[in-house]
Amino acid sequence: MRTASRSQTLPPVLPGLALSAAVAWAAMRLGDIAWLQEHGFSALTVAIVLGIVLGNTLYPSVAAHCGDGVRFSKQTLLRAGIILYGFRLTLQDISHVGLAGVAIDAAMLLSTFGLAWLAGVKLLKLERDAALLIGAGSSICGAAAVMATEPVLRARSEQVTVAVSTVVIFGSLAIFLYPLLHTLQAEPAWGARLPDFGIYIGSTVHEVAQVLAAARSIDQHTADTAVITKMVRVMMLAPFLLALSMKADPASSSGQRGKLSIPWFAFAFIGVVLLNSVMPLPAAVSQLVLQADTLLLAMAMAALGLTTHLSAIRNAGMKPMILGAILFAWLVIGGALVNGALGRLLA
């Protein structure tokens, strides 16, 4: 009786939190492996893969006990992680890439997301939320953007996982493709060289880790410029979420405007960026905060994987991957055109 009484006093979220944390910790350790880093697989990507494996094998037997904590990780901890992500950015980052870098980032975000809606919803007849999640991941910052967009759209777990999968597949291809493109642009068939190949990589590759992996294969200067450009692109996540939240209520099947779903964590994200710009944390504290942020986001990814059924992904068919391929082609080819035009115009 005492044992039962004590178990009833434990918060119901603890078992699921512990499970999410364990998977996240393992993913972070695996994410430190040099081979995975070199190929652009971050702790977040590893966490969702581990979560999917467990979610389709062992997790169903403990889901009744861990469900509350896993949902808490997938929702509340995700928002906390996005807020803390702001400590990776400052307004000063903008000055390092100039007006051209900011304009190129904005142009690629808007065009890629618009193409996702046009090709995904109108051409491929995908569900709107699925197409928009793939568009968010491709146009902004990969898996983190997908996860941040999910609560705004109120998308299903399998839709989120499919979107993250496109980021992993095509972002991984970019790691090998962009160094080859850098070599080829010196050939006569390429035409004029791009004004800044680092800005090209940062404005078109999906994940921060993938940007770094691709750019480091070229040289350190390209890597520095690419990462700064990418982080400026990440900063556009907050206004993107605010704009997306002002559209018709996704829960409404009639498509009519419903109650406005405001992602308040986006305001907190902007506030953290501003705070980090004027009052940066001491290096030691900043390192701890960023590690905590990685843990929170990894727990959210792990929870997403745990609640994802592979059968649902299979049922999604090839259309999401076709959309991911279309967007990847635009990022590579259209991105080169946009970088060439705006880079020279605003230089």
Short mmCIF file of C-alpha atoms in Angstrom, two decimals:
data_model
loop_
_atom_site.label_atom_id
_atom_site.label_comp_id
_atom_site.label_asym_id
_atom_site.label_seq_id
_atom_site.Cartn_x
_atom_site.Cartn_y
_atom_site.Cartn_z
CA MET A 1 0.00 0.00 0.00
CA ARG A 2 2.83 2.41 0.81
CA THR A 3 4.53 1.67 -2.50
CA ALA A 4 1.31 2.28 -4.41
CA SER A 5 0.71 5.49 -2.46
CA ARG A 6 4.16 6.80 -3.24
CA SER A 7 3.85 5.94 -6.94
CA GLN A 8 0.59 7.84 -7.11
CA THR A 9 2.28 10.97 -5.76
CA LEU A 10 4.91 10.99 -8.53
CA PRO A 11 4.21 13.53 -11.30
CA PRO A 12 2.83 11.61 -14.30
CA VAL A 13 5.30 13.32 -16.64
CA LEU A 14 8.42 11.92 -14.96
CA PRO A 15 8.65 8.50 -16.68
CA GLY A 16 8.23 10.01 -20.14
CA LEU A 17 10.65 12.85 -19.39
CA ALA A 18 13.23 10.33 -18.18
CA LEU A 19 12.81 8.26 -21.34
CA SER A 20 13.07 11.31 -23.62
CA ALA A 21 16.13 12.51 -21.71
CA ALA A 22 17.82 9.11 -21.96
CA VAL A 23 17.31 8.97 -25.73
CA ALA A 24 18.48 12.60 -26.07
CA TRP A 25 21.61 11.94 -24.00
CA ALA A 26 22.49 8.94 -26.17
CA ALA A 27 21.91 11.02 -29.33
CA MET A 28 24.17 13.81 -28.06
CA ARG A 29 26.94 11.31 -27.32
CA LEU A 30 26.55 9.77 -30.78
CA GLY A 31 26.44 13.26 -32.26
CA ASP A 32 29.99 13.79 -30.98
CA ILE A 33 31.30 11.03 -33.26
CA ALA A 34 33.53 12.64 -35.89
CA TRP A 35 32.14 10.63 -38.81
CA LEU A 36 28.57 11.70 -38.07
CA GLN A 37 29.62 15.34 -37.66
CA GLU A 38 31.52 15.28 -40.94
CA HIS A 39 28.42 14.04 -42.70
CA GLY A 40 26.14 16.66 -41.15
CA PHE A 41 24.20 14.42 -38.75
CA SER A 42 23.50 16.52 -35.67
CA ALA A 43 22.30 15.33 -32.27
CA LEU A 44 18.76 16.35 -33.28
CA THR A 45 18.80 14.12 -36.33
CA VAL A 46 20.22 11.17 -34.36
CA ALA A 47 17.62 11.72 -31.61
CA ILE A 48 14.67 11.39 -33.95
CA VAL A 49 16.17 8.27 -35.57
CA LEU A 50 16.68 6.62 -32.17
CA GLY A 51 13.19 7.69 -31.13
CA ILE A 52 11.64 6.14 -34.24
CA VAL A 53 13.49 2.86 -33.67
CA LEU A 54 12.27 2.67 -30.06
CA GLY A 55 8.83 4.01 -30.93
CA ASN A 56 8.24 1.12 -33.32
CA THR A 57 9.74 -1.60 -31.11
CA LEU A 58 9.89 -1.17 -27.32
CA TYR A 59 7.96 2.04 -26.63
CA PRO A 60 4.40 0.74 -27.26
CA SER A 61 4.74 -1.54 -24.21
CA VAL A 62 5.45 1.44 -21.89
CA ALA A 63 3.44 4.11 -23.70
CA ALA A 64 0.66 4.06 -21.10
CA HIS A 65 3.15 5.05 -18.37
CA CYS A 66 5.34 7.42 -20.41
CA GLY A 67 2.79 9.13 -22.65
CA ASP A 68 2.31 12.28 -20.54
CA GLY A 69 6.03 12.98 -20.25
CA VAL A 70 6.70 12.28 -23.92
CA ARG A 71 3.94 14.71 -24.93
CA PHE A 72 5.38 17.30 -22.52
CA SER A 73 8.79 16.88 -24.15
CA LYS A 74 7.33 17.17 -27.65
CA GLN A 75 5.38 20.32 -26.88
CA THR A 76 6.57 22.34 -23.86
CA LEU A 77 10.26 21.46 -24.03
CA LEU A 78 10.25 22.17 -27.75
CA ARG A 79 9.07 25.74 -27.15
CA ALA A 80 11.68 26.21 -24.42
CA GLY A 81 14.37 24.93 -26.77
CA ILE A 82 13.36 27.32 -29.55
CA ILE A 83 13.50 30.23 -27.10
CA LEU A 84 16.99 29.30 -25.88
CA TYR A 85 18.07 28.90 -29.52
CA GLY A 86 18.09 32.70 -29.58
CA PHE A 87 21.32 32.67 -27.54
CA ARG A 88 23.07 31.40 -30.67
CA LEU A 89 22.30 34.62 -32.52
CA THR A 90 22.94 38.36 -32.30
CA LEU A 91 21.88 41.34 -34.37
CA GLN A 92 25.57 41.94 -35.04
CA ASP A 93 25.58 38.77 -37.15
CA ILE A 94 23.64 40.70 -39.79
CA SER A 95 26.45 43.20 -40.36
CA HIS A 96 28.90 40.43 -41.21
CA VAL A 97 27.02 39.36 -44.34
CA GLY A 98 25.75 42.81 -45.32
CA LEU A 99 22.57 43.81 -47.10
CA ALA A 100 23.21 41.30 -49.88
CA GLY A 101 23.30 38.36 -47.47
CA VAL A 102 20.10 39.41 -45.71
CA ALA A 103 18.29 40.05 -49.00
CA ILE A 104 19.38 36.70 -50.43
CA ASP A 105 18.27 34.88 -47.27
CA ALA A 106 14.86 36.57 -47.41
CA ALA A 107 14.44 35.90 -51.13
CA MET A 108 15.30 32.21 -50.72
CA LEU A 109 12.98 31.82 -47.73
CA LEU A 110 9.99 33.39 -49.45
CA SER A 111 10.53 31.69 -52.81
CA THR A 112 11.20 28.25 -51.36
CA PHE A 113 8.22 28.35 -49.01
CA GLY A 114 5.99 29.68 -51.78
CA LEU A 115 7.14 26.91 -54.09
CA ALA A 116 6.40 24.34 -51.35
CA TRP A 117 2.80 25.54 -51.17
CA LEU A 118 2.40 25.73 -54.96
CA ALA A 119 4.06 22.41 -55.82
CA GLY A 120 2.95 20.55 -52.70
CA VAL A 121 -0.68 21.58 -52.36
CA LYS A 122 -1.63 22.56 -55.92
CA LEU A 123 0.49 20.18 -58.00
CA LEU A 124 1.10 17.10 -55.84
CA LYS A 125 -2.17 17.42 -53.86
CA LEU A 126 -0.44 16.90 -50.51
CA GLU A 127 -2.18 17.83 -47.29
CA ARG A 128 -1.51 21.50 -46.63
CA ASP A 129 0.20 20.98 -43.28
CA ALA A 130 2.55 18.34 -44.71
CA ALA A 131 3.57 20.61 -47.59
CA LEU A 132 4.08 23.64 -45.33
CA LEU A 133 6.21 21.67 -42.87
CA ILE A 134 8.46 20.47 -45.69
CA GLY A 135 8.60 24.05 -46.95
CA ALA A 136 9.55 25.39 -43.52
CA GLY A 137 12.34 22.84 -43.11
CA SER A 138 13.73 23.50 -46.57
CA SER A 139 13.47 27.29 -46.51
CA ILE A 140 14.69 28.19 -42.99
CA CYS A 141 16.68 25.88 -40.73
CA GLY A 142 15.81 22.26 -41.26
CA ALA A 143 14.50 20.10 -38.44
CA ALA A 144 14.39 22.98 -35.93
CA ALA A 145 12.09 24.96 -38.26
CA VAL A 146 9.86 21.93 -38.79
CA MET A 147 9.55 21.41 -35.04
CA ALA A 148 8.89 25.12 -34.41
CA THR A 149 6.21 25.23 -37.14
CA GLU A 150 4.40 22.12 -35.88
CA PRO A 151 2.61 23.79 -32.92
CA VAL A 152 1.52 26.69 -35.13
CA LEU A 153 -0.05 24.36 -37.70
CA ARG A 154 -1.05 21.75 -35.08
CA ALA A 155 0.31 19.13 -37.46
CA ARG A 156 0.35 15.38 -36.84
CA SER A 157 3.48 13.57 -35.66
CA GLU A 158 3.85 11.56 -38.86
CA GLN A 159 3.68 14.75 -40.95
CA VAL A 160 6.48 16.25 -38.86
CA THR A 161 8.62 13.13 -39.19
CA VAL A 162 8.18 12.99 -42.97
CA ALA A 163 9.21 16.65 -43.19
CA VAL A 164 12.30 16.05 -41.05
CA SER A 165 13.16 13.06 -43.24
CA THR A 166 13.31 15.26 -46.34
CA VAL A 167 15.68 17.62 -44.51
CA VAL A 168 17.98 14.74 -43.56
CA ILE A 169 18.03 13.17 -47.03
CA PHE A 170 18.48 16.24 -49.21
CA GLY A 171 20.59 18.16 -46.70
CA SER A 172 22.97 15.20 -46.60
CA LEU A 173 23.19 15.25 -50.41
CA ALA A 174 24.09 18.95 -50.22
CA ILE A 175 27.16 18.18 -48.10
CA PHE A 176 28.71 16.32 -51.03
CA LEU A 177 27.22 18.41 -53.85
CA TYR A 178 28.28 21.93 -52.85
CA PRO A 179 32.05 21.32 -52.69
CA LEU A 180 31.74 19.80 -56.19
CA LEU A 181 29.82 22.86 -57.39
CA HIS A 182 32.56 25.10 -55.96
CA THR A 183 35.11 23.26 -58.08
CA LEU A 184 32.91 23.28 -61.18
CA GLN A 185 32.21 27.01 -61.04
CA ALA A 186 35.81 27.62 -62.10
CA GLU A 187 35.08 25.78 -65.36
CA PRO A 188 33.98 27.78 -68.45
CA ALA A 189 30.70 25.87 -68.62
CA TRP A 190 29.63 27.33 -65.25
CA GLY A 191 29.86 30.93 -66.44
CA ALA A 192 30.60 33.70 -63.97
CA ARG A 193 31.65 32.78 -60.45
CA LEU A 194 29.21 33.49 -57.62
CA PRO A 195 30.05 36.68 -55.67
CA ASP A 196 30.38 34.76 -52.39
CA PHE A 197 30.11 30.98 -52.26
CA GLY A 198 29.78 31.06 -48.47
CA ILE A 199 26.59 33.11 -48.72
CA TYR A 200 25.34 30.69 -51.38
CA ILE A 201 25.82 27.72 -49.05
CA GLY A 202 24.38 29.48 -46.00
CA SER A 203 21.29 30.68 -47.85
CA THR A 204 20.39 27.37 -49.49
CA VAL A 205 21.50 24.36 -47.38
CA HIS A 206 18.95 23.01 -44.88
CA GLU A 207 20.61 22.42 -41.47
CA VAL A 208 23.29 24.44 -39.65
CA ALA A 209 25.36 21.26 -39.24
CA GLN A 210 25.04 20.51 -42.95
CA VAL A 211 26.06 24.07 -43.83
CA LEU A 212 29.16 23.75 -41.69
CA ALA A 213 30.05 20.33 -43.10
CA ALA A 214 29.70 21.48 -46.72
CA ALA A 215 31.54 24.79 -46.25
CA ARG A 216 34.43 23.33 -44.26
CA SER A 217 35.19 21.10 -47.23
CA ILE A 218 36.10 24.26 -49.14
CA ASP A 219 37.99 26.54 -46.73
CA GLN A 220 37.66 28.31 -43.36
CA HIS A 221 36.64 31.69 -44.80
CA THR A 222 33.81 30.07 -46.74
CA ALA A 223 32.77 28.20 -43.59
CA ASP A 224 32.68 31.37 -41.47
CA THR A 225 30.60 33.28 -44.04
CA ALA A 226 28.27 30.34 -44.61
CA VAL A 227 27.53 29.86 -40.90
CA ILE A 228 26.85 33.58 -40.31
CA THR A 229 24.55 33.67 -43.35
CA LYS A 230 22.77 30.58 -42.09
CA MET A 231 22.29 32.07 -38.61
CA VAL A 232 20.79 35.22 -40.12
CA ARG A 233 18.41 32.92 -42.00
CA VAL A 234 17.58 31.21 -38.69
CA MET A 235 16.67 34.60 -37.22
CA MET A 236 13.92 34.86 -39.82
CA LEU A 237 12.16 31.94 -38.11
CA ALA A 238 10.37 34.20 -35.61
CA PRO A 239 8.73 36.60 -38.12
CA PHE A 240 7.95 33.59 -40.32
CA LEU A 241 6.04 31.90 -37.47
CA LEU A 242 4.19 35.11 -36.67
CA ALA A 243 3.14 35.52 -40.29
CA LEU A 244 2.10 31.88 -40.53
CA SER A 245 0.00 32.14 -37.38
CA MET A 246 -2.09 34.91 -38.97
CA LYS A 247 -3.42 32.59 -41.68
CA ALA A 248 -6.68 30.64 -41.48
CA ASP A 249 -7.00 28.38 -38.45
CA PRO A 250 -5.53 24.99 -39.51
CA ALA A 251 -7.98 23.19 -37.24
CA SER A 252 -10.88 24.55 -39.27
CA SER A 253 -11.90 22.22 -42.10
CA SER A 254 -13.89 25.02 -43.72
CA GLY A 255 -10.71 27.01 -44.32
CA GLN A 256 -12.26 30.13 -42.82
CA ARG A 257 -10.37 32.34 -40.45
CA GLY A 258 -10.65 31.06 -36.91
CA LYS A 259 -9.12 32.02 -33.62
CA LEU A 260 -5.65 33.45 -34.11
CA SER A 261 -2.97 30.99 -33.01
CA ILE A 262 -0.14 33.20 -31.79
CA PRO A 263 3.20 31.43 -31.20
CA TRP A 264 4.16 33.39 -28.08
CA PHE A 265 7.45 31.56 -27.88
CA ALA A 266 8.43 33.39 -31.09
CA PHE A 267 8.26 36.70 -29.22
CA ALA A 268 10.42 35.22 -26.48
CA PHE A 269 12.86 34.00 -29.15
CA ILE A 270 13.18 37.55 -30.53
CA GLY A 271 13.64 38.91 -27.01
CA VAL A 272 16.46 36.47 -26.32
CA VAL A 273 18.20 37.46 -29.57
CA LEU A 274 17.95 41.15 -28.60
CA LEU A 275 19.22 40.42 -25.10
CA ASN A 276 22.11 38.39 -26.47
CA SER A 277 22.95 41.27 -28.82
CA VAL A 278 23.24 43.96 -26.13
CA MET A 279 24.19 41.88 -23.10
CA PRO A 280 25.90 38.63 -24.15
CA LEU A 281 26.34 35.93 -21.56
CA PRO A 282 29.81 35.09 -20.22
CA ALA A 283 31.46 32.40 -22.34
CA ALA A 284 31.19 29.70 -19.68
CA VAL A 285 27.51 30.45 -19.02
CA SER A 286 26.75 30.64 -22.74
CA GLN A 287 28.28 27.22 -23.27
CA LEU A 288 26.07 25.72 -20.56
CA VAL A 289 22.96 27.40 -21.98
CA LEU A 290 23.68 26.10 -25.47
CA GLN A 291 24.25 22.60 -24.14
CA ALA A 292 20.95 22.80 -22.26
CA ASP A 293 19.25 24.03 -25.43
CA THR A 294 20.63 21.11 -27.44
CA LEU A 295 19.36 18.73 -24.75
CA LEU A 296 15.85 20.25 -24.79
CA LEU A 297 15.62 20.13 -28.59
CA ALA A 298 17.02 16.60 -28.65
CA MET A 299 14.40 15.53 -26.08
CA ALA A 300 11.68 17.04 -28.26
CA MET A 301 13.06 15.21 -31.31
CA ALA A 302 13.27 11.95 -29.35
CA ALA A 303 9.66 12.37 -28.21
CA LEU A 304 8.57 13.01 -31.78
CA GLY A 305 10.26 9.80 -32.89
CA LEU A 306 8.73 7.81 -30.04
CA THR A 307 5.23 8.84 -31.11
CA THR A 308 5.78 8.23 -34.82
CA HIS A 309 4.56 5.05 -36.49
CA LEU A 310 6.47 3.96 -39.59
CA SER A 311 3.26 2.68 -41.11
CA ALA A 312 1.97 6.25 -41.20
CA ILE A 313 5.13 7.40 -43.01
CA ARG A 314 4.76 4.60 -45.55
CA ASN A 315 1.16 5.61 -46.06
CA ALA A 316 2.36 9.12 -46.94
CA GLY A 317 3.83 7.68 -50.14
CA MET A 318 6.43 9.21 -52.44
CA LYS A 319 4.82 12.62 -52.83
CA PRO A 320 6.56 14.23 -49.82
CA MET A 321 9.97 13.09 -51.14
CA ILE A 322 9.11 14.39 -54.60
CA LEU A 323 8.29 17.76 -53.05
CA GLY A 324 11.55 17.66 -51.09
CA ALA A 325 13.41 16.95 -54.35
CA ILE A 326 11.69 19.85 -56.13
CA LEU A 327 12.62 22.23 -53.32
CA PHE A 328 16.20 20.92 -53.23
CA ALA A 329 16.54 21.54 -56.99
CA TRP A 330 15.28 25.09 -56.48
CA LEU A 331 17.66 25.71 -53.59
CA VAL A 332 20.63 24.59 -55.68
CA ILE A 333 19.76 26.04 -59.10
CA GLY A 334 17.44 28.90 -58.16
CA GLY A 335 19.69 29.72 -55.23
CA ALA A 336 22.65 30.14 -57.56
CA LEU A 337 20.63 32.50 -59.78
CA VAL A 338 19.39 34.55 -56.81
CA ASN A 339 22.86 34.72 -55.28
CA GLY A 340 24.38 35.80 -58.58
CA ALA A 341 21.77 38.49 -59.26
CA LEU A 342 21.34 40.00 -55.78
CA GLY A 343 25.00 39.48 -54.85
CA ARG A 344 26.17 41.65 -57.73
CA LEU A 345 23.31 44.14 -57.48
CA LEU A 346 23.81 44.84 -53.76
CA ALA A 347 27.57 44.38 -53.50
#
